Short mmCIF file of C-alpha atoms and ligand atoms in Angstrom, two decimals:
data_model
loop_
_atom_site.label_atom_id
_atom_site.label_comp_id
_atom_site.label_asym_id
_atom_site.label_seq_id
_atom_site.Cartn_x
_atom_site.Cartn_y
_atom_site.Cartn_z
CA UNK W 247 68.59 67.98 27.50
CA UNK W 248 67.13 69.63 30.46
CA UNK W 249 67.20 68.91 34.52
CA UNK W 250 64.92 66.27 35.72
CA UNK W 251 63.87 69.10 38.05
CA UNK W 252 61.01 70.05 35.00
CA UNK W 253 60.02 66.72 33.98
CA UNK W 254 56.47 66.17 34.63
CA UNK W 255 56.55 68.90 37.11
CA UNK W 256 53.29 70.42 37.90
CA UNK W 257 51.17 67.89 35.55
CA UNK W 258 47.53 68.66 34.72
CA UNK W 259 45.61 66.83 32.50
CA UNK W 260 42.16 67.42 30.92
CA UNK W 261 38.79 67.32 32.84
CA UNK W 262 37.15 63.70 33.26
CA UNK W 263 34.42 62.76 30.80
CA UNK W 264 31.07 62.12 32.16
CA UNK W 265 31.18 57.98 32.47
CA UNK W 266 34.71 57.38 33.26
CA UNK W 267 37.63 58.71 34.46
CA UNK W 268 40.17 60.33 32.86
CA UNK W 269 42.54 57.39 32.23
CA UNK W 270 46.43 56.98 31.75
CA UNK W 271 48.91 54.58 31.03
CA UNK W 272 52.55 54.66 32.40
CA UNK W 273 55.40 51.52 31.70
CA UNK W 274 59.03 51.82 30.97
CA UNK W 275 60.42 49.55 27.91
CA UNK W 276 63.64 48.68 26.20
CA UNK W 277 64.54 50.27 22.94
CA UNK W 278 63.32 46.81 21.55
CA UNK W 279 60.11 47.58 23.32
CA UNK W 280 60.31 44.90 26.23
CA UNK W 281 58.66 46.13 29.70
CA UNK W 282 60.62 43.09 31.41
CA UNK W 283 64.22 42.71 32.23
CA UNK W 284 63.93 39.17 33.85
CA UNK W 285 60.62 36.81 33.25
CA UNK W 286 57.32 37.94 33.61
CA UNK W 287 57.26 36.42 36.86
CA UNK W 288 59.70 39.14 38.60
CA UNK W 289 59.70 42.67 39.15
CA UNK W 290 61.36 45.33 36.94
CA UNK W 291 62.90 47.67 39.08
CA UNK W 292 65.86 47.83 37.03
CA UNK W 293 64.79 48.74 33.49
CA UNK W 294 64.08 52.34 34.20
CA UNK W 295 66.30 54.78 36.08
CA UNK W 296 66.63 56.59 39.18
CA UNK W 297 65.44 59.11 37.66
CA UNK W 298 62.30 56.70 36.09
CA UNK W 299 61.17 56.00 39.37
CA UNK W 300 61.21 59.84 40.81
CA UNK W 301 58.91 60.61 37.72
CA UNK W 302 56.64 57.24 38.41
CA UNK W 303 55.96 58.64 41.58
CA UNK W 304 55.34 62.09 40.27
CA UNK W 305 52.92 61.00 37.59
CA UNK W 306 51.40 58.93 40.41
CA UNK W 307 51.04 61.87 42.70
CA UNK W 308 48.78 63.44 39.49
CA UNK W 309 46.13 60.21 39.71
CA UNK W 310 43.38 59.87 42.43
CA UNK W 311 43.85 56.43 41.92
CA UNK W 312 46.01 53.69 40.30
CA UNK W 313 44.99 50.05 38.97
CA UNK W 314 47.21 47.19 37.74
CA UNK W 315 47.16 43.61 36.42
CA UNK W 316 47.04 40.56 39.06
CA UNK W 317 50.45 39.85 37.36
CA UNK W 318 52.07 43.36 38.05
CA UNK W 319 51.10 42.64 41.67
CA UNK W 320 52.47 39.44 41.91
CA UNK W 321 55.91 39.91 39.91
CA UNK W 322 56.59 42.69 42.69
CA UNK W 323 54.79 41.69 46.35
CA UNK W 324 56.30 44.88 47.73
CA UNK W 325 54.78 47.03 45.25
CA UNK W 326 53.49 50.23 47.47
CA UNK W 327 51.63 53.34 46.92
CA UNK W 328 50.92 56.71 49.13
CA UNK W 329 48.25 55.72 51.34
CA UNK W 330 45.60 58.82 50.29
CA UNK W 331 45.71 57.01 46.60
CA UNK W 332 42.90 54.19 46.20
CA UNK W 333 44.78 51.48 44.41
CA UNK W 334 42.58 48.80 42.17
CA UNK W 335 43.73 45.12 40.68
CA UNK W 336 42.30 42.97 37.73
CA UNK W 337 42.11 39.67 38.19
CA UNK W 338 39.85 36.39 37.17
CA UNK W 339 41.73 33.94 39.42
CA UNK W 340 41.80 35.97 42.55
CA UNK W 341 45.25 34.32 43.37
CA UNK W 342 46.54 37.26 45.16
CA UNK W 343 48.73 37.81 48.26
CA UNK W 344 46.13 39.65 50.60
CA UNK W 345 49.20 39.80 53.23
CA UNK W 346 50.99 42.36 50.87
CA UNK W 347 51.25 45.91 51.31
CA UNK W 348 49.41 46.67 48.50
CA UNK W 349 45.89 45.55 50.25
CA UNK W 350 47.47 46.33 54.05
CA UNK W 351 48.78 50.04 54.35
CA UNK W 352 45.03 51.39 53.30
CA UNK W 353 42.51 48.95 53.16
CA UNK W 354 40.01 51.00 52.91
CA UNK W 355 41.19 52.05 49.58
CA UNK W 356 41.64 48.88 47.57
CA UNK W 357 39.36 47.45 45.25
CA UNK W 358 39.37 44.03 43.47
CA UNK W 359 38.29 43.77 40.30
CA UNK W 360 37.13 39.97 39.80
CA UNK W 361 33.87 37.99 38.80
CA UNK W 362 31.37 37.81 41.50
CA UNK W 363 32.69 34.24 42.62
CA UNK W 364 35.83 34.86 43.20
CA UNK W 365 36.09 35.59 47.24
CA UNK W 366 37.95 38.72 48.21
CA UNK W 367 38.25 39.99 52.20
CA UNK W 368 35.84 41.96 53.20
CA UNK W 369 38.25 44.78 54.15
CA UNK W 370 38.32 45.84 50.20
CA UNK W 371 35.61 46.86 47.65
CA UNK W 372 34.76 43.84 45.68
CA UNK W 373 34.21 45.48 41.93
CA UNK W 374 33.46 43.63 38.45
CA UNK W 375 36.15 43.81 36.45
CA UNK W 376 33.78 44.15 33.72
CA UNK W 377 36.34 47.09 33.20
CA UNK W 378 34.25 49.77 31.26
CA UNK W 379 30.76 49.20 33.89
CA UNK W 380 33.45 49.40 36.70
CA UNK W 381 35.02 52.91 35.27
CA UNK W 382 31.95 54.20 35.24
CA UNK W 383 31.41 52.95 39.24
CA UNK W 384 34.94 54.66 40.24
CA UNK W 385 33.69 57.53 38.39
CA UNK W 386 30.04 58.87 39.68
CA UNK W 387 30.07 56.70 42.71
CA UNK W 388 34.36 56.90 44.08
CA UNK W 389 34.67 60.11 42.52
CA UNK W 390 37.25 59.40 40.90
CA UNK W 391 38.14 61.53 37.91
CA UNK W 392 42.06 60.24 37.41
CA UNK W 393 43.21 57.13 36.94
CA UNK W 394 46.28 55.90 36.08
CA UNK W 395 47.32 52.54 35.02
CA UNK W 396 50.74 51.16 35.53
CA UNK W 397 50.26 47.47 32.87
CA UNK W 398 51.24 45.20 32.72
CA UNK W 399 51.03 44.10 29.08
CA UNK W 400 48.19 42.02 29.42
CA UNK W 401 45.48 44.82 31.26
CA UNK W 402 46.84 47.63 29.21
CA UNK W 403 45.77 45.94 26.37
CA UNK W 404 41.93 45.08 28.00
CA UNK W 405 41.68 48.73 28.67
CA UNK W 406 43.16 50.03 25.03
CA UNK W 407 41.46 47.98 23.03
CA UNK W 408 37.90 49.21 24.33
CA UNK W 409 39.36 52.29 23.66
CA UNK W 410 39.63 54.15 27.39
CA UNK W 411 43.17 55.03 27.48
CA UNK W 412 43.09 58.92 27.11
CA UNK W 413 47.10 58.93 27.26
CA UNK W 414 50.45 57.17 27.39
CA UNK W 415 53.57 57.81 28.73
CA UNK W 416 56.13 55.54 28.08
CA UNK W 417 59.79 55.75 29.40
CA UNK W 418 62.58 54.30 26.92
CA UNK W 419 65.39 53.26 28.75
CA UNK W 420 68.72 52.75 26.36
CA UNK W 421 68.84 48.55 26.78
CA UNK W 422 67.95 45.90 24.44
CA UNK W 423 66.64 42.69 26.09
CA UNK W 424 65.39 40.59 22.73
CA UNK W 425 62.66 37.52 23.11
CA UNK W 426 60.06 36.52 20.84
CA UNK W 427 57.31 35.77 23.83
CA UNK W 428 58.27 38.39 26.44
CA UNK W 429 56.00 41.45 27.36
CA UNK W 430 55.84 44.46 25.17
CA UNK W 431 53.72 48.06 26.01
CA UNK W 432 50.29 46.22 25.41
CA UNK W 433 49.94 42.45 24.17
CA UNK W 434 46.33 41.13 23.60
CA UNK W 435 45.03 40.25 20.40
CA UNK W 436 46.12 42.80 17.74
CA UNK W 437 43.28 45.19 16.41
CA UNK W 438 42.33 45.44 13.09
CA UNK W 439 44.22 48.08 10.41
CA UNK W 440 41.13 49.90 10.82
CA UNK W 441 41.32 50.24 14.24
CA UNK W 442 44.90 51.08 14.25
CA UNK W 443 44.93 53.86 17.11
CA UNK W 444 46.77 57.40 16.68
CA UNK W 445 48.05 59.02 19.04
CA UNK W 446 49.87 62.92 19.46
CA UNK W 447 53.05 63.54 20.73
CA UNK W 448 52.44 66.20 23.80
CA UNK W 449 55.68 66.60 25.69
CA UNK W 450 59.34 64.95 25.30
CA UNK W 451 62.15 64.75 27.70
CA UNK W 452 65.66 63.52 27.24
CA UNK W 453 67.86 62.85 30.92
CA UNK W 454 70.90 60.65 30.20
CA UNK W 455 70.54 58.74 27.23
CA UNK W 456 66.75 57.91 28.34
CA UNK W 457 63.43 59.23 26.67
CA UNK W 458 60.30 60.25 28.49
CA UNK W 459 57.59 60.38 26.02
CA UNK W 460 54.12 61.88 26.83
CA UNK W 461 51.12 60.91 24.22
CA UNK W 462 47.36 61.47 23.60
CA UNK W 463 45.25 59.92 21.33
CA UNK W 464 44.13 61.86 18.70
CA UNK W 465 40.24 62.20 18.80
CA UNK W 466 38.58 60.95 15.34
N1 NAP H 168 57.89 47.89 32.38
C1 NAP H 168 56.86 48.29 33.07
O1 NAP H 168 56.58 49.49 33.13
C2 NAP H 168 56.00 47.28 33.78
C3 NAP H 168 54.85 47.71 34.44
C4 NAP H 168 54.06 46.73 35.07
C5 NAP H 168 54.42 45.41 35.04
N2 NAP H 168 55.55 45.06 34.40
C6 NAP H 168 55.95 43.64 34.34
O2 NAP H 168 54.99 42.98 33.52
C7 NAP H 168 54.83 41.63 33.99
C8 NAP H 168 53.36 41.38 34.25
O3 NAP H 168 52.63 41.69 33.09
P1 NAP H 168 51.53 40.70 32.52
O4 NAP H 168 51.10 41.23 31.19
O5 NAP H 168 52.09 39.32 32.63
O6 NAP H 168 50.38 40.79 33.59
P2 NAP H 168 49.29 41.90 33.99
O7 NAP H 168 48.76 42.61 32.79
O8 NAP H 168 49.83 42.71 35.10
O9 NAP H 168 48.18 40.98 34.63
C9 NAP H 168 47.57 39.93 33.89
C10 NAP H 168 46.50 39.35 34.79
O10 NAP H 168 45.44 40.30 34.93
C11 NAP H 168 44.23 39.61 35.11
N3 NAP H 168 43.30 40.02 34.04
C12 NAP H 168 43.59 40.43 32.78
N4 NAP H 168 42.45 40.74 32.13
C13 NAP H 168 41.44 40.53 33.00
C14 NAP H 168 40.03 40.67 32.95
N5 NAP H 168 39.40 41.13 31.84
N6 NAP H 168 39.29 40.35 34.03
C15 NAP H 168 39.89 39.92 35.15
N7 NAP H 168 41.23 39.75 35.27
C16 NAP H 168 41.98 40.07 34.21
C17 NAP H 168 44.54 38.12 35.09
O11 NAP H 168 44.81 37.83 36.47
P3 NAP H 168 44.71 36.38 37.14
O12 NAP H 168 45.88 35.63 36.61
O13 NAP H 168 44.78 36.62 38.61
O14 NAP H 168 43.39 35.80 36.72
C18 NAP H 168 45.82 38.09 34.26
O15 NAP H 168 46.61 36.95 34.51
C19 NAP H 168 55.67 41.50 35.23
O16 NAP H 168 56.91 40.93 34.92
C20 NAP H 168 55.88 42.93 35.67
O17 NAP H 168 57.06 43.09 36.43
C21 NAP H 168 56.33 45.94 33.76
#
C-alpha cells in the first residue's frame, strides 16, 4: 500500500496523434462493476472515496479539456470544473440546464455537442456530436491535445466502440450494489469477439481497501 501522496502524481501521458486528441476515460465502479449507487437519475458522489475525488481532480488537472454524457450532467446539476479547463457535453435532445455551473463559471469554454437543430445559447460553441469529425475539430482547430472523459456508461461506450479511447482508469471501490439494468463502465451494444479490445495494465494503486487501476490499450 502506499500514501495517496504518489497516486497519479505528476501524470504525463503520450503525445496527441495527428486527428484527435489524446483521449481518456475515468469512472469509479463497485466490485460488481456498477458506476451508480442510487438510479441513473442521481449523482454518485458516494461510490468513490475521499481519496477518489482528490485523484478525479488530479487526473482532471492532466486534461486540457473534459467531456461527458447529457446524463452525467443532469444526474449531478452542480457538477463543476476549474475554469481554465474547456468542458464539452453529448447530447441529441439538448434537454440541458443552461442555468448550471457547468455552462456559467466559463462560458467561453463550453461546447455542446448536438445535431445542428437542436438550439444551444449562443454563449457556447455549438459542435456536432458526430464524435470522431468533432475530435478532430477540438484537435487542429481548439488545440486541444488531452481529453478526458468522465462517462457515463452510455458516451463511454460511443467513444470506445469507434475505438478513440487511448486509456482507462477505473477506481474500484470495495461495495457491491447488484441490478440487472443499472450502469456498468461502458453499456452500448456489445462488440463482436473479434473486436474484443485489450488493454495493458500501466500503473496500480491500493489506499484502503480501494483499487486505482491505470490501463492502455494495447496497439494491434
Ligand atoms: N461512476 C462514475 O464514475 C460515473 C461517472 C459519470 C456518470 N455516472 C453516473 O452515470 C449515470 C449517467 O450515465 P448514462 O449512461 O445514463 O448517461 P451518459 O452516458 O452520461 O449520457 C447519455 C446521454 O448522452 C447523450 N448521447 C449519447 N450518445 C450520443 C450521441 N451519439 N449524440 C448525441 N448525444 C448522445 C444522450 O443525451 P440526451 O438524452 O440529452 O439526448 C444520452 O441520453 C448517472 O447516474 C451518473 O451519476 C457515474
Amino acid at each position: 500500500m502506499i500514501s495517496t501522496g504518489e497516486v497519479y502524481a505528476g501524470l504525463t501521458f503520450p503525445e496527441a496523434p495527428a486527428g484527435r486528441p489524446y483521449t481518456f476515460i475515468n469512472m469509479v465502479s463497485t466490485i460488481d462493476g456498477k458506476t451508480v449507487t442510487g438510479t441513473d437519475q442521481e449523482p454518485v458522489g458516494d461510490l468513490g472515496s475521499q481519496v477518489d475525488h482528490l485523484l478525479m481532480r488530479r487526473i482532471e488537472s492532466a486534461a486540457d479539456a473534459i467531456l461527458i454524457g447529457a446524463g452525467a450532467l443532469r444526474s449531478t446539476p452542480g457538477l463543476w470544473y476549474p475554469k481554465d479547463k474547456w468542458r464539452f457535453v453529448l447530447t441529441r435532445s439538448g434537454e440541458l440546464d443552461y442555468a448550471s455551473r457547468f455552462f456559467t463559471d466559463a462560458p467561453e469554454k463550453v461546447g455542446v455537442l448536438a445535431p445542428a437543430d437542436v438550439s444551444v445559447p449562443s454563449a457556447h460553441l455549438h459542435l456536432s456530436n458526430d464524435v470522431a469529425a468533432t475530435l478532430d475539430k477540438l484537435r487542429n482547430q481548439l488545440g486541444i491535445t488531452h481529453l478526458l472523459i468522465e462517462g457515463g456508461s452510455e458516451i463511454n461506450a460511443e467513444f470506445l466502440r469507434l475505438d478513440l479511447v487511448d486509456e482507462l482508469f477505473l477506481t474500484l471501490a470495495p461495495k457491491i450494489k447488484l441490478g440487472n439494468c443499472l450502469p456498468t463502465y461502458a453499456g452500448g451494444q456489445p462488440l463482436d469477439r473479434q473486436q474484443v479490445q485489450n488493454y495493458d495494465l500501466l500503473e496500480h494503486h491500493q489506499v484502503g481497501s480501494e483499487l486505482f487501476l491505470r490501463y492502455r490499450r494495447v496497439q494491434s
